[in-house]
Tab-separated table of C-alpha atoms in Angstrom:
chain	number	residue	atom	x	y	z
A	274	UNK	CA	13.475	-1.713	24.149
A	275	UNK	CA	12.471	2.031	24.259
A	276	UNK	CA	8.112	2.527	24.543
A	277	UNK	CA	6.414	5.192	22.840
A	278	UNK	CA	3.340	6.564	25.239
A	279	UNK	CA	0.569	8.222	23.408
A	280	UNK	CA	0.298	12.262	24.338
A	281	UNK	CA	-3.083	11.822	24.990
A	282	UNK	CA	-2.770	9.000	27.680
A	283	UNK	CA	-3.930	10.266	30.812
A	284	UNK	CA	-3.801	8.478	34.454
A	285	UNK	CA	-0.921	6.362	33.557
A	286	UNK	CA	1.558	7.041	36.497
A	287	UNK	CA	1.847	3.689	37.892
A	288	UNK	CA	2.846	2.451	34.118
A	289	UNK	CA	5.813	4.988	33.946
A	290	UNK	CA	6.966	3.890	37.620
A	291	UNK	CA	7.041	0.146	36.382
A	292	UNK	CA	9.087	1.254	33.481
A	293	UNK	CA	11.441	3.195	35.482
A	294	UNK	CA	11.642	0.735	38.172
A	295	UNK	CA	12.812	-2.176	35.411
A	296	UNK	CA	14.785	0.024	32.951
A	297	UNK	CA	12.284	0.643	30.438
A	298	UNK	CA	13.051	3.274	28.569
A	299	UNK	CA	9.846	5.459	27.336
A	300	UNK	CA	9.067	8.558	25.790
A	301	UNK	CA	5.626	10.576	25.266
A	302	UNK	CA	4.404	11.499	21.701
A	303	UNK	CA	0.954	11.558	19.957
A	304	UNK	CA	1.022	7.962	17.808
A	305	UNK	CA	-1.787	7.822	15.236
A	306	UNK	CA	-3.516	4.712	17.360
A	307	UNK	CA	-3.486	3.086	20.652
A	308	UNK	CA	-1.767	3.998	23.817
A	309	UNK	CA	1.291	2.074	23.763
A	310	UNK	CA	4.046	0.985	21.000
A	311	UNK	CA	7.595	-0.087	20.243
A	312	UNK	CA	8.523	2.731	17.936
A	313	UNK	CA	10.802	0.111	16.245
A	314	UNK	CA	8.100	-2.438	15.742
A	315	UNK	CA	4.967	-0.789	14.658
A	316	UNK	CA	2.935	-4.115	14.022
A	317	UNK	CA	1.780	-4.321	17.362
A	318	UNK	CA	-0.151	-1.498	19.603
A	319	UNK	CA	-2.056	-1.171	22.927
A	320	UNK	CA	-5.020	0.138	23.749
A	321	UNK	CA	-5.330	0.241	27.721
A	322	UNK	CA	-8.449	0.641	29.073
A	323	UNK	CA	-7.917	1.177	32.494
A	324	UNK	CA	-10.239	3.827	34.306
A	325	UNK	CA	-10.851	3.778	37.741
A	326	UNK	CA	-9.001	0.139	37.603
A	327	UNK	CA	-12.243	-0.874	35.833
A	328	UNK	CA	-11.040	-1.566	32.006
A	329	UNK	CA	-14.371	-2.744	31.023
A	330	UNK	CA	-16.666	0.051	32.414
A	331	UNK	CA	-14.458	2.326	29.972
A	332	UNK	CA	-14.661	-0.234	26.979
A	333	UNK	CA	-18.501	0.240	27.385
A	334	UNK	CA	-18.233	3.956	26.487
A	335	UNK	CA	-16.044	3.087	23.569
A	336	UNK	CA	-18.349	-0.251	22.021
A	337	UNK	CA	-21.666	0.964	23.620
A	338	UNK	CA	-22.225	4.659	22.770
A	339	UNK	CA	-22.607	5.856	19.026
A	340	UNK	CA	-20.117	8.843	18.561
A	341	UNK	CA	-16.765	6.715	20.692
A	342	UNK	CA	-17.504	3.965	19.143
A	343	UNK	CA	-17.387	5.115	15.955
A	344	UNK	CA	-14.497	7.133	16.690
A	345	UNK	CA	-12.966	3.877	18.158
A	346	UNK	CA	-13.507	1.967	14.814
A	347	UNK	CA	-12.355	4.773	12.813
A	348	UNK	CA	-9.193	4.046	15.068
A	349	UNK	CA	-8.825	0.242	14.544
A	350	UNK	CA	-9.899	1.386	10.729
A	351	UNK	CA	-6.216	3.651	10.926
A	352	UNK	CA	-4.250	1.504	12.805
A	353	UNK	CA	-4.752	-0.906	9.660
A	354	UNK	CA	-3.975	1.515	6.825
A	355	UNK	CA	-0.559	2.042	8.741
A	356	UNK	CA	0.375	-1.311	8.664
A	357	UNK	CA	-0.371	-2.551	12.527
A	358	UNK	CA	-0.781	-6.398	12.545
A	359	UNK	CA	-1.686	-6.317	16.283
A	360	UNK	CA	-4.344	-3.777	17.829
A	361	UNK	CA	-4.435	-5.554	21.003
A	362	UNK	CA	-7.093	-3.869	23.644
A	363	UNK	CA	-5.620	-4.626	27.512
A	364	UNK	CA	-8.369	-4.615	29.867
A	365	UNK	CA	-7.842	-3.584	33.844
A	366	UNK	CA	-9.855	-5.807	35.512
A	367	UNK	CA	-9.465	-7.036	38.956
A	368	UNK	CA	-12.035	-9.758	38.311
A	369	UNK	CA	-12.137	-10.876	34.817
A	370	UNK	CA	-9.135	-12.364	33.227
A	371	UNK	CA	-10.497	-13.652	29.803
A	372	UNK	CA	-13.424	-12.955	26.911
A	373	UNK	CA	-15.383	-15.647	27.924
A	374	UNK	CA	-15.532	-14.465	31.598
A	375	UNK	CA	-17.259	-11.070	30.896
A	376	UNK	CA	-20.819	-12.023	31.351
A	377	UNK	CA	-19.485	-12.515	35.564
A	378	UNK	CA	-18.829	-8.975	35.387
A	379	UNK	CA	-20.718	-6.662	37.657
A	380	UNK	CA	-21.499	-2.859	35.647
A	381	UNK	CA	-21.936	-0.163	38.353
A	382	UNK	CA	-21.798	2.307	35.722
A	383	UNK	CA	-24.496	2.050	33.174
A	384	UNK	CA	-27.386	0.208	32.067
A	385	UNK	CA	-25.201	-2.515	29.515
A	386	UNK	CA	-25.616	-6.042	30.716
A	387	UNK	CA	-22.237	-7.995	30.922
A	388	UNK	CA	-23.863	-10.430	28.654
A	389	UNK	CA	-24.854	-7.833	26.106
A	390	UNK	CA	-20.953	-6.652	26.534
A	391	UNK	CA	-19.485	-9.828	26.043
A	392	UNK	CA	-21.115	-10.411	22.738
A	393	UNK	CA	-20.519	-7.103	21.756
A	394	UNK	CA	-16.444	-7.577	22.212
A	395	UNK	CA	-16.797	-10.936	20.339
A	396	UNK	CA	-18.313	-9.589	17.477
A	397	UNK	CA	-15.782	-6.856	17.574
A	398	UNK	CA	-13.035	-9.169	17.980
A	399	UNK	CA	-14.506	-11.183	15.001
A	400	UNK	CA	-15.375	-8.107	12.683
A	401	UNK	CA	-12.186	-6.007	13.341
A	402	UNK	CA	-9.489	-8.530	14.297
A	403	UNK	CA	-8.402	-6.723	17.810
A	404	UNK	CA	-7.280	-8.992	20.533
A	405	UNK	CA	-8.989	-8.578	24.124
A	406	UNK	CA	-6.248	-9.440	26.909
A	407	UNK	CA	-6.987	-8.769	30.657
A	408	UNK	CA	-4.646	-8.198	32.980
A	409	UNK	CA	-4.501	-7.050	36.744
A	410	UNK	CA	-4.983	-3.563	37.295
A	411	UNK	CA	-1.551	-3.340	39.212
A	412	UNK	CA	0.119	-5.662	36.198
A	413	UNK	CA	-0.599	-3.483	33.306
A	414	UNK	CA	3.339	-2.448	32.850
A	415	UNK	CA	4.522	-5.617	32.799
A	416	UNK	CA	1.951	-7.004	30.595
A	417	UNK	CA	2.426	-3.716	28.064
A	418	UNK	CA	6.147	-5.353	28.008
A	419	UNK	CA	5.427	-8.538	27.660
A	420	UNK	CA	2.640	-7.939	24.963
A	421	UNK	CA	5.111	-5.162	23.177
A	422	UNK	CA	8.528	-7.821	23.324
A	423	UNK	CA	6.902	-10.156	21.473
A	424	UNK	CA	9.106	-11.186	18.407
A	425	UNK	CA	6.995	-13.148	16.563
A	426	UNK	CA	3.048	-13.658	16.393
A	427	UNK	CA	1.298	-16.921	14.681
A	428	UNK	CA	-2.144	-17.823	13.957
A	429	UNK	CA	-3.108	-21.127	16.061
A	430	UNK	CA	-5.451	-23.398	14.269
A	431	UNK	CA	-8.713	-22.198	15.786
A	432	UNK	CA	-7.932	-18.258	14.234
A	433	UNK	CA	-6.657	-16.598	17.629
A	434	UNK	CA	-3.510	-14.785	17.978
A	435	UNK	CA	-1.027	-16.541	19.773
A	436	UNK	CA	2.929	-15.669	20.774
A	437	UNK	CA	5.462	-18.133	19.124
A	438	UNK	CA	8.647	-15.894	21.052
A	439	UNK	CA	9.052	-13.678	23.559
A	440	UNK	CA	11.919	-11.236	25.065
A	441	UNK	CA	12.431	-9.245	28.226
């Protein structure tokens, strides 16, 4: 599997080690949305939010302030038009590992209640069809893999995403 890295993705070091490390080959290149693809399988893309290994102070700026989050709809808006099934949104968080968990999270960086957050990204996830995962700051290479090898998506009963097969 070769990944395509966004141009514009900045602070992603550690990512390009863990690729190197487990013979992932990668290049850099601007791709219309998200941060991360499989230039073979555009159905699926990543957008990492992973700033100062705080995923969901960054998603704040993106949902919470007028001009990025417009700009960030305008993206999910794009990624659609092109064909991408899959605009998954992977969260650094050391702390929170699902959706439901966000109200626990502690904001040093603004005035947006977790609460207020986490029924912001449900409403998102509801009105735009992204996917929220979370993942250890340290794990986000391996879980841009694992989310990017994924053969074969399904829709579960209760409307989420789910992965029927996956390859490494």
């Amino acid at each position: 599997m070769v990944i395509q890295i966004d141009s514009r993705e900045s602070n992603n070091s550690k990512i390009k080690e863990y690729f190197i490390k487990n013979n992932i080959e990668y290049f850099v290149s601007k791709l219309p949305c998200g941060d991360y693809a499989n230039p073979q399988n555009m159905k699926i893309v990543i957008e990492l939010k992973h700033s100062h290994n705080d995923g969901l102070g960054e998603l704040v700026t993106n949902l919470c302030r007028s001009v990025n989050h417009q700009r960030f709809v305008n993206e999910i808006n794009l990624s659609k038009k092109i064909g991408v099934e899959h605009f998954i949104i992977l969260i650094a968080s050391k702390d929170i590992t699902s959706l439901d968990e966000v109200h626990l999270w502690k904001n040093k960086y603004g005035k947006v209640k977790p609460f207020v957050l986490e029924k912001i990204m449900k409403s998102f996830k509801e009105k735009y069809s992204v996917e929220f995962v979370f993942c250890k700051p340290d794990e986000c290479g391996k879980k841009i893999i694992e989310l990017l090898g994924v053969r074969e998506w399904k829709k579960k009963k209760d409307g989420v995403m789910g992965v029927a097969k996956q390859k490494y």
